[in-house]
Amino acid sequence: MSTYNENARPKVTTARLRDMKQRGEKIAALTSYDFTMASIVDGAGIDMILVGDSAANVMLGCQTTLPVTLDEMITYAKGTVRGVKRAFVVVDLPFGTYQGNPELALASAVRVMKETGAEAVKLEGGQEIRESIARILSAGIPVVGHLGLTPQSVNKFGGYGLRAKQDAEAERLLNDAHMLDEMGCCAIVLEKIPAELAARVAREVSAPIIGIGAGSDVDGQILVVQDMLGMNDGFKPKFLRHFANLHKVMTEALEQYASEVKAATFPNQDERY
Ligand code: KIV
């Protein structure tokens, strides 16, 4: 008999995300890029799964998120959606598929929704991509905003440092967050900004605010799943907590496998036909 209880853990939707914010229930979000990981993440009760363009770094080994293509994102999203029963699945529109061109933005978002079965798309930016967001929303496609450190603009920023430290940038971010909220974005990611500013945004807007490196006074948290599982021991920014050390666990298991194969102790008598 299945232990899955739909009443105890109903499907996460845009309405449920808003309801969670209103009730003060924090939203737990993580990335995923494939079926196996998504099944584990969803089964653990994570509320929102983002097929992030961090796939460029984590899955493809790129230095930035810029190279990943829409076709690649759709492949990652298809596998992820097949592994999910309950979480709300969001897919990043990658660099070059929505900026400065609302028609292209809508076409990209429609492809994601039709081909993957995901429930929303995420776009990086505020005022400068307003028309693209409006066009996607006009088709009934939920949009998640993303402000603060927006990695697709790394070449403009000149790195991955803390954003909105100065008053002018903080003011712009606040205005952008209000704009995204009023346009009807179903959630907004705030990445690597001062905790006090993130808390103010979360207080002032009705859309759920999901933070990464934005302190605890927001409506939820998101991390890259491989990072929080400690699979990449070379990456440990201040905001990241390792909830496991899978790099060590996996390396030990792989070394054990190699040594047992070489010693001909794997497979044993019970592991053969
Ligand atoms: O691509 C990604 O993984 C993201 C999260 C870090 C928010 O955008």
mmCIF file of C-alpha atoms and ligand atoms in Angstrom:
data_model
loop_
_atom_site.group_PDB
_atom_site.id
_atom_site.type_symbol
_atom_site.label_atom_id
_atom_site.label_comp_id
_atom_site.label_asym_id
_atom_site.label_seq_id
_atom_site.Cartn_x
_atom_site.Cartn_y
_atom_site.Cartn_z
ATOM 1 C CA MET A 1 0.000 0.000 0.000
ATOM 2 C CA SER A 2 1.275 3.479 -0.873
ATOM 3 C CA THR A 3 2.156 5.798 2.015
ATOM 4 C CA TYR A 4 1.530 8.862 -0.166
ATOM 5 C CA ASN A 5 -1.390 10.827 1.308
ATOM 6 C CA GLU A 6 -2.716 13.500 -1.048
ATOM 7 C CA ASN A 7 -4.745 15.169 1.693
ATOM 8 C CA ALA A 8 -1.787 15.475 4.046
ATOM 9 C CA ARG A 9 0.518 16.728 1.270
ATOM 10 C CA PRO A 10 -1.553 18.333 -1.486
ATOM 11 C CA LYS A 11 -0.031 19.261 -4.847
ATOM 12 C CA VAL A 12 1.788 22.595 -4.704
ATOM 13 C CA THR A 13 0.238 25.191 -7.020
ATOM 14 C CA THR A 14 0.562 28.968 -7.421
ATOM 15 C CA ALA A 15 -2.430 29.376 -5.082
ATOM 16 C CA ARG A 16 -0.854 27.113 -2.493
ATOM 17 C CA LEU A 17 2.436 29.051 -2.611
ATOM 18 C CA ARG A 18 0.534 32.283 -1.866
ATOM 19 C CA ASP A 19 -1.427 30.535 0.860
ATOM 20 C CA MET A 20 1.825 29.295 2.432
ATOM 21 C CA LYS A 21 3.123 32.875 2.515
ATOM 22 C CA GLN A 22 -0.092 34.120 4.113
ATOM 23 C CA ARG A 23 -0.006 31.379 6.744
ATOM 24 C CA GLY A 24 3.696 31.959 7.422
ATOM 25 C CA GLU A 25 4.665 28.439 6.287
ATOM 26 C CA LYS A 26 8.164 28.610 4.790
ATOM 27 C CA ILE A 27 8.623 27.303 1.246
ATOM 28 C CA ALA A 28 11.446 24.769 0.789
ATOM 29 C CA ALA A 29 12.816 24.867 -2.773
ATOM 30 C CA LEU A 30 15.714 23.093 -4.500
ATOM 31 C CA THR A 31 16.974 22.651 -8.028
ATOM 32 C CA SER A 32 16.874 19.407 -9.982
ATOM 33 C CA TYR A 33 17.817 18.525 -13.549
ATOM 34 C CA ASP A 34 16.922 14.843 -13.927
ATOM 35 C CA PHE A 35 14.369 12.154 -13.098
ATOM 36 C CA THR A 36 16.249 10.312 -10.352
ATOM 37 C CA MET A 37 17.182 13.403 -8.342
ATOM 38 C CA ALA A 38 13.713 14.936 -8.840
ATOM 39 C CA SER A 39 12.057 11.750 -7.492
ATOM 40 C CA ILE A 40 14.197 11.927 -4.349
ATOM 41 C CA VAL A 41 13.720 15.692 -3.888
ATOM 42 C CA ASP A 42 9.952 15.461 -4.402
ATOM 43 C CA GLY A 43 9.653 12.409 -2.155
ATOM 44 C CA ALA A 44 11.419 14.337 0.611
ATOM 45 C CA GLY A 45 8.607 16.904 0.598
ATOM 46 C CA ILE A 46 10.369 19.821 -1.116
ATOM 47 C CA ASP A 47 7.661 22.304 -2.170
ATOM 48 C CA MET A 48 9.199 23.828 -5.289
ATOM 49 C CA ILE A 49 11.680 22.340 -7.771
ATOM 50 C CA LEU A 50 13.573 24.625 -10.124
ATOM 51 C CA VAL A 51 15.138 23.246 -13.281
ATOM 52 C CA GLY A 52 17.705 26.011 -13.043
ATOM 53 C CA ASP A 53 20.027 27.218 -15.748
ATOM 54 C CA SER A 54 22.673 26.375 -13.124
ATOM 55 C CA ALA A 55 22.473 23.132 -15.143
ATOM 56 C CA ALA A 56 25.131 24.850 -17.271
ATOM 57 C CA ASN A 57 27.506 24.687 -14.272
ATOM 58 C CA VAL A 58 26.352 21.518 -12.540
ATOM 59 C CA MET A 59 25.481 19.266 -15.479
ATOM 60 C CA LEU A 60 27.672 20.653 -18.263
ATOM 61 C CA GLY A 61 30.706 21.990 -16.356
ATOM 62 C CA CYS A 62 30.474 25.517 -17.825
ATOM 63 C CA GLN A 63 31.990 28.520 -16.017
ATOM 64 C CA THR A 64 28.778 30.572 -16.386
ATOM 65 C CA THR A 65 25.094 29.855 -17.039
ATOM 66 C CA LEU A 66 25.197 31.570 -20.443
ATOM 67 C CA PRO A 67 25.919 28.573 -22.735
ATOM 68 C CA VAL A 68 22.987 26.309 -21.796
ATOM 69 C CA THR A 69 20.375 26.189 -24.583
ATOM 70 C CA LEU A 70 16.587 26.046 -24.534
ATOM 71 C CA ASP A 71 16.721 22.524 -26.020
ATOM 72 C CA GLU A 72 19.039 21.383 -23.227
ATOM 73 C CA MET A 73 16.818 22.991 -20.561
ATOM 74 C CA ILE A 74 13.787 21.229 -22.049
ATOM 75 C CA THR A 75 15.570 17.860 -21.857
ATOM 76 C CA TYR A 76 16.484 18.449 -18.183
ATOM 77 C CA ALA A 77 12.933 19.622 -17.437
ATOM 78 C CA LYS A 78 11.275 16.596 -19.094
ATOM 79 C CA GLY A 79 13.222 14.200 -16.885
ATOM 80 C CA THR A 80 12.553 16.277 -13.784
ATOM 81 C CA VAL A 81 8.787 16.556 -14.350
ATOM 82 C CA ARG A 82 8.527 12.758 -14.785
ATOM 83 C CA GLY A 83 9.964 12.346 -11.287
ATOM 84 C CA VAL A 84 7.616 14.790 -9.515
ATOM 85 C CA LYS A 85 4.219 14.112 -7.921
ATOM 86 C CA ARG A 86 3.744 17.033 -5.541
ATOM 87 C CA ALA A 87 6.249 19.875 -5.954
ATOM 88 C CA PHE A 88 5.633 22.979 -8.094
ATOM 89 C CA VAL A 89 8.059 22.710 -11.038
ATOM 90 C CA VAL A 90 9.633 25.856 -12.485
ATOM 91 C CA VAL A 91 12.007 26.005 -15.469
ATOM 92 C CA ASP A 92 14.565 28.755 -16.107
ATOM 93 C CA LEU A 93 14.397 30.406 -19.513
ATOM 94 C CA PRO A 94 18.086 30.442 -20.484
ATOM 95 C CA PHE A 95 20.149 33.432 -21.622
ATOM 96 C CA GLY A 96 19.160 34.734 -25.068
ATOM 97 C CA THR A 97 15.636 33.284 -25.124
ATOM 98 C CA TYR A 98 13.627 36.228 -23.711
ATOM 99 C CA GLN A 99 15.669 39.419 -23.229
ATOM 100 C CA GLY A 100 14.621 42.347 -25.433
ATOM 101 C CA ASN A 101 12.107 40.351 -27.460
ATOM 102 C CA PRO A 102 8.609 39.636 -26.060
ATOM 103 C CA GLU A 103 7.603 37.423 -29.039
ATOM 104 C CA LEU A 104 10.690 35.255 -28.562
ATOM 105 C CA ALA A 105 10.039 35.193 -24.801
ATOM 106 C CA LEU A 106 6.493 33.916 -25.319
ATOM 107 C CA ALA A 107 7.642 31.331 -27.881
ATOM 108 C CA SER A 108 10.345 30.077 -25.465
ATOM 109 C CA ALA A 109 7.913 29.875 -22.547
ATOM 110 C CA VAL A 110 5.278 28.094 -24.659
ATOM 111 C CA ARG A 111 7.857 25.487 -25.738
ATOM 112 C CA VAL A 112 8.784 24.854 -22.098
ATOM 113 C CA MET A 113 5.159 24.468 -21.033
ATOM 114 C CA LYS A 114 4.107 22.286 -24.001
ATOM 115 C CA GLU A 115 7.158 20.034 -24.155
ATOM 116 C CA THR A 116 7.932 19.512 -20.465
ATOM 117 C CA GLY A 117 4.721 19.715 -18.426
ATOM 118 C CA ALA A 118 6.354 22.169 -15.996
ATOM 119 C CA GLU A 119 4.135 24.696 -14.231
ATOM 120 C CA ALA A 120 6.020 28.008 -14.515
ATOM 121 C CA VAL A 121 9.038 29.681 -16.061
ATOM 122 C CA LYS A 122 11.636 31.873 -14.331
ATOM 123 C CA LEU A 123 13.236 34.932 -15.909
ATOM 124 C CA GLU A 124 16.072 37.090 -14.551
ATOM 125 C CA GLY A 125 15.575 40.852 -14.329
ATOM 126 C CA GLY A 126 13.102 43.654 -13.599
ATOM 127 C CA GLN A 127 12.057 46.746 -15.562
ATOM 128 C CA GLU A 128 14.328 45.857 -18.519
ATOM 129 C CA ILE A 129 12.365 42.644 -19.250
ATOM 130 C CA ARG A 130 8.919 43.961 -18.310
ATOM 131 C CA GLU A 131 7.467 43.465 -21.816
ATOM 132 C CA SER A 132 8.700 39.884 -22.035
ATOM 133 C CA ILE A 133 7.173 39.030 -18.661
ATOM 134 C CA ALA A 134 3.874 40.705 -19.598
ATOM 135 C CA ARG A 135 3.668 38.743 -22.855
ATOM 136 C CA ILE A 136 4.278 35.407 -21.111
ATOM 137 C CA LEU A 137 1.762 36.191 -18.359
ATOM 138 C CA SER A 138 -0.814 37.170 -21.001
ATOM 139 C CA ALA A 139 -0.736 33.543 -22.234
ATOM 140 C CA GLY A 140 -1.663 32.261 -18.768
ATOM 141 C CA ILE A 141 1.846 31.003 -18.033
ATOM 142 C CA PRO A 142 2.939 31.569 -14.423
ATOM 143 C CA VAL A 143 6.197 33.521 -14.101
ATOM 144 C CA VAL A 144 8.727 33.463 -11.266
ATOM 145 C CA GLY A 145 10.885 36.603 -11.108
ATOM 146 C CA HIS A 146 14.573 36.697 -10.153
ATOM 147 C CA LEU A 147 16.304 39.836 -8.811
ATOM 148 C CA GLY A 148 19.584 40.698 -7.078
ATOM 149 C CA LEU A 149 22.466 38.590 -8.338
ATOM 150 C CA THR A 150 21.214 37.472 -11.748
ATOM 151 C CA PRO A 151 23.941 35.143 -13.070
ATOM 152 C CA GLN A 152 22.967 35.613 -16.738
ATOM 153 C CA SER A 153 24.268 39.218 -16.309
ATOM 154 C CA VAL A 154 27.621 38.150 -14.809
ATOM 155 C CA ASN A 155 29.548 39.950 -17.539
ATOM 156 C CA LYS A 156 27.725 43.204 -16.772
ATOM 157 C CA PHE A 157 28.318 42.830 -13.011
ATOM 158 C CA GLY A 158 31.915 41.621 -13.458
ATOM 159 C CA GLY A 159 31.488 38.730 -10.998
ATOM 160 C CA TYR A 160 29.198 36.992 -8.514
ATOM 161 C CA GLY A 161 29.485 39.446 -5.594
ATOM 162 C CA LEU A 162 26.763 40.694 -3.244
ATOM 163 C CA ARG A 163 24.213 42.926 -5.040
ATOM 164 C CA ALA A 164 22.166 45.949 -3.897
ATOM 165 C CA LYS A 165 24.645 47.077 -1.233
ATOM 166 C CA GLN A 166 24.285 50.717 -2.283
ATOM 167 C CA ASP A 167 21.065 52.690 -1.770
ATOM 168 C CA ALA A 168 20.450 53.352 -5.478
ATOM 169 C CA GLU A 169 20.609 49.655 -6.442
ATOM 170 C CA ALA A 170 18.560 48.657 -3.381
ATOM 171 C CA GLU A 171 15.888 51.212 -4.362
ATOM 172 C CA ARG A 172 15.829 49.858 -7.929
ATOM 173 C CA LEU A 173 15.473 46.299 -6.652
ATOM 174 C CA LEU A 174 12.595 47.300 -4.374
ATOM 175 C CA ASN A 175 10.805 49.013 -7.279
ATOM 176 C CA ASP A 176 11.399 45.988 -9.527
ATOM 177 C CA ALA A 177 10.013 43.631 -6.851
ATOM 178 C CA HIS A 178 6.852 45.760 -6.550
ATOM 179 C CA MET A 179 6.530 45.815 -10.341
ATOM 180 C CA LEU A 180 6.853 42.006 -10.638
ATOM 181 C CA ASP A 181 4.349 41.561 -7.811
ATOM 182 C CA GLU A 182 1.809 43.943 -9.379
ATOM 183 C CA MET A 183 2.227 42.262 -12.775
ATOM 184 C CA GLY A 184 1.232 38.951 -11.166
ATOM 185 C CA CYS A 185 4.457 36.957 -10.789
ATOM 186 C CA CYS A 186 3.691 33.889 -8.681
ATOM 187 C CA ALA A 187 6.983 34.098 -6.735
ATOM 188 C CA ILE A 188 10.229 36.059 -6.803
ATOM 189 C CA VAL A 189 13.741 34.699 -6.194
ATOM 190 C CA LEU A 190 16.111 37.136 -4.464
ATOM 191 C CA GLU A 191 19.749 36.095 -4.824
ATOM 192 C CA LYS A 192 22.715 37.324 -2.786
ATOM 193 C CA ILE A 193 21.445 40.637 -1.390
ATOM 194 C CA PRO A 194 21.559 42.060 2.171
ATOM 195 C CA ALA A 195 19.182 40.193 4.501
ATOM 196 C CA GLU A 196 17.541 43.415 5.679
ATOM 197 C CA LEU A 197 16.610 44.424 2.136
ATOM 198 C CA ALA A 198 15.245 40.942 1.370
ATOM 199 C CA ALA A 199 13.142 41.041 4.546
ATOM 200 C CA ARG A 200 11.710 44.419 3.513
ATOM 201 C CA VAL A 201 10.770 43.077 0.067
ATOM 202 C CA ALA A 202 9.098 40.018 1.648
ATOM 203 C CA ARG A 203 7.090 42.286 3.976
ATOM 204 C CA GLU A 204 5.990 44.688 1.260
ATOM 205 C CA VAL A 205 5.009 42.403 -1.630
ATOM 206 C CA SER A 206 2.299 39.749 -1.728
ATOM 207 C CA ALA A 207 4.211 37.280 -3.966
ATOM 208 C CA PRO A 208 6.229 34.667 -2.035
ATOM 209 C CA ILE A 209 9.910 35.661 -1.804
ATOM 210 C CA ILE A 210 12.352 32.763 -2.167
ATOM 211 C CA GLY A 211 15.853 33.639 -1.011
ATOM 212 C CA ILE A 212 19.313 32.314 -1.809
ATOM 213 C CA GLY A 213 21.959 34.194 0.144
ATOM 214 C CA ALA A 214 19.229 36.625 1.259
ATOM 215 C CA GLY A 215 18.832 35.768 4.954
ATOM 216 C CA SER A 216 16.018 34.012 6.787
ATOM 217 C CA ASP A 217 13.291 36.700 6.933
ATOM 218 C CA VAL A 218 11.833 35.764 3.554
ATOM 219 C CA ASP A 219 9.101 33.301 2.597
ATOM 220 C CA GLY A 220 11.310 30.406 1.530
ATOM 221 C CA GLN A 221 14.788 29.239 0.599
ATOM 222 C CA ILE A 222 16.320 27.698 -2.516
ATOM 223 C CA LEU A 223 19.703 26.042 -3.053
ATOM 224 C CA VAL A 224 21.311 24.075 -5.860
ATOM 225 C CA VAL A 225 20.745 20.471 -4.770
ATOM 226 C CA GLN A 226 24.268 19.231 -5.607
ATOM 227 C CA ASP A 227 25.704 22.124 -3.555
ATOM 228 C CA MET A 228 23.636 21.497 -0.406
ATOM 229 C CA LEU A 229 24.331 17.757 -0.606
ATOM 230 C CA GLY A 230 28.067 18.519 -0.623
ATOM 231 C CA MET A 231 28.714 16.843 -3.972
ATOM 232 C CA ASN A 232 31.087 19.603 -5.066
ATOM 233 C CA ASP A 233 33.554 20.088 -2.239
ATOM 234 C CA GLY A 234 35.275 22.985 -4.029
ATOM 235 C CA PHE A 235 32.237 25.319 -3.772
ATOM 236 C CA LYS A 236 31.364 26.742 -0.340
ATOM 237 C CA PRO A 237 30.135 30.357 -0.405
ATOM 238 C CA LYS A 238 29.045 31.889 2.933
ATOM 239 C CA PHE A 239 25.311 31.389 2.268
ATOM 240 C CA LEU A 240 25.643 27.662 1.507
ATOM 241 C CA ARG A 241 25.203 24.959 4.129
ATOM 242 C CA HIS A 242 26.254 21.377 3.373
ATOM 243 C CA PHE A 243 23.453 19.156 4.694
ATOM 244 C CA ALA A 244 25.500 16.078 3.727
ATOM 245 C CA ASN A 245 28.935 15.239 2.381
ATOM 246 C CA LEU A 246 27.984 13.186 -0.639
ATOM 247 C CA HIS A 247 31.331 13.857 -2.283
ATOM 248 C CA LYS A 248 32.943 11.759 0.468
ATOM 249 C CA VAL A 249 30.174 9.145 0.584
ATOM 250 C CA MET A 250 30.172 8.697 -3.200
ATOM 251 C CA THR A 251 33.962 8.660 -3.516
ATOM 252 C CA GLU A 252 34.240 5.967 -0.817
ATOM 253 C CA ALA A 253 31.543 3.855 -2.511
ATOM 254 C CA LEU A 254 33.191 4.211 -5.919
ATOM 255 C CA GLU A 255 36.634 3.333 -4.542
ATOM 256 C CA GLN A 256 35.128 0.311 -2.793
ATOM 257 C CA TYR A 257 33.495 -0.807 -6.065
ATOM 258 C CA ALA A 258 36.751 -0.415 -8.003
ATOM 259 C CA SER A 259 38.734 -2.373 -5.432
ATOM 260 C CA GLU A 260 36.117 -5.182 -5.251
ATOM 261 C CA VAL A 261 36.017 -5.483 -9.057
ATOM 262 C CA LYS A 262 39.811 -5.663 -9.177
ATOM 263 C CA ALA A 263 39.910 -8.228 -6.345
ATOM 264 C CA ALA A 264 37.136 -10.249 -8.085
ATOM 265 C CA THR A 265 35.015 -10.097 -4.881
ATOM 266 C CA PHE A 266 32.227 -8.412 -6.831
ATOM 267 C CA PRO A 267 29.975 -10.017 -7.968
ATOM 268 C CA ASN A 268 29.875 -12.819 -5.377
ATOM 269 C CA GLN A 269 27.999 -16.153 -5.479
ATOM 270 C CA ASP A 270 24.667 -14.507 -4.544
ATOM 271 C CA GLU A 271 25.037 -11.800 -7.163
ATOM 272 C CA ARG A 272 25.059 -14.081 -10.183
ATOM 273 C CA TYR A 273 22.470 -16.073 -12.220
HETATM 274 O O1 KIV B 1 19.700 28.436 -11.851
HETATM 275 C C1 KIV B 1 19.543 28.321 -10.622
HETATM 276 O O2 KIV B 1 19.889 27.300 -10.015
HETATM 277 C C2 KIV B 1 18.929 29.431 -9.912
HETATM 278 C C3 KIV B 1 18.872 29.333 -8.421
HETATM 279 C C4 KIV B 1 20.203 29.461 -7.833
HETATM 280 C C5 KIV B 1 17.903 30.298 -7.849
HETATM 281 O O3 KIV B 1 18.513 30.365 -10.513
#
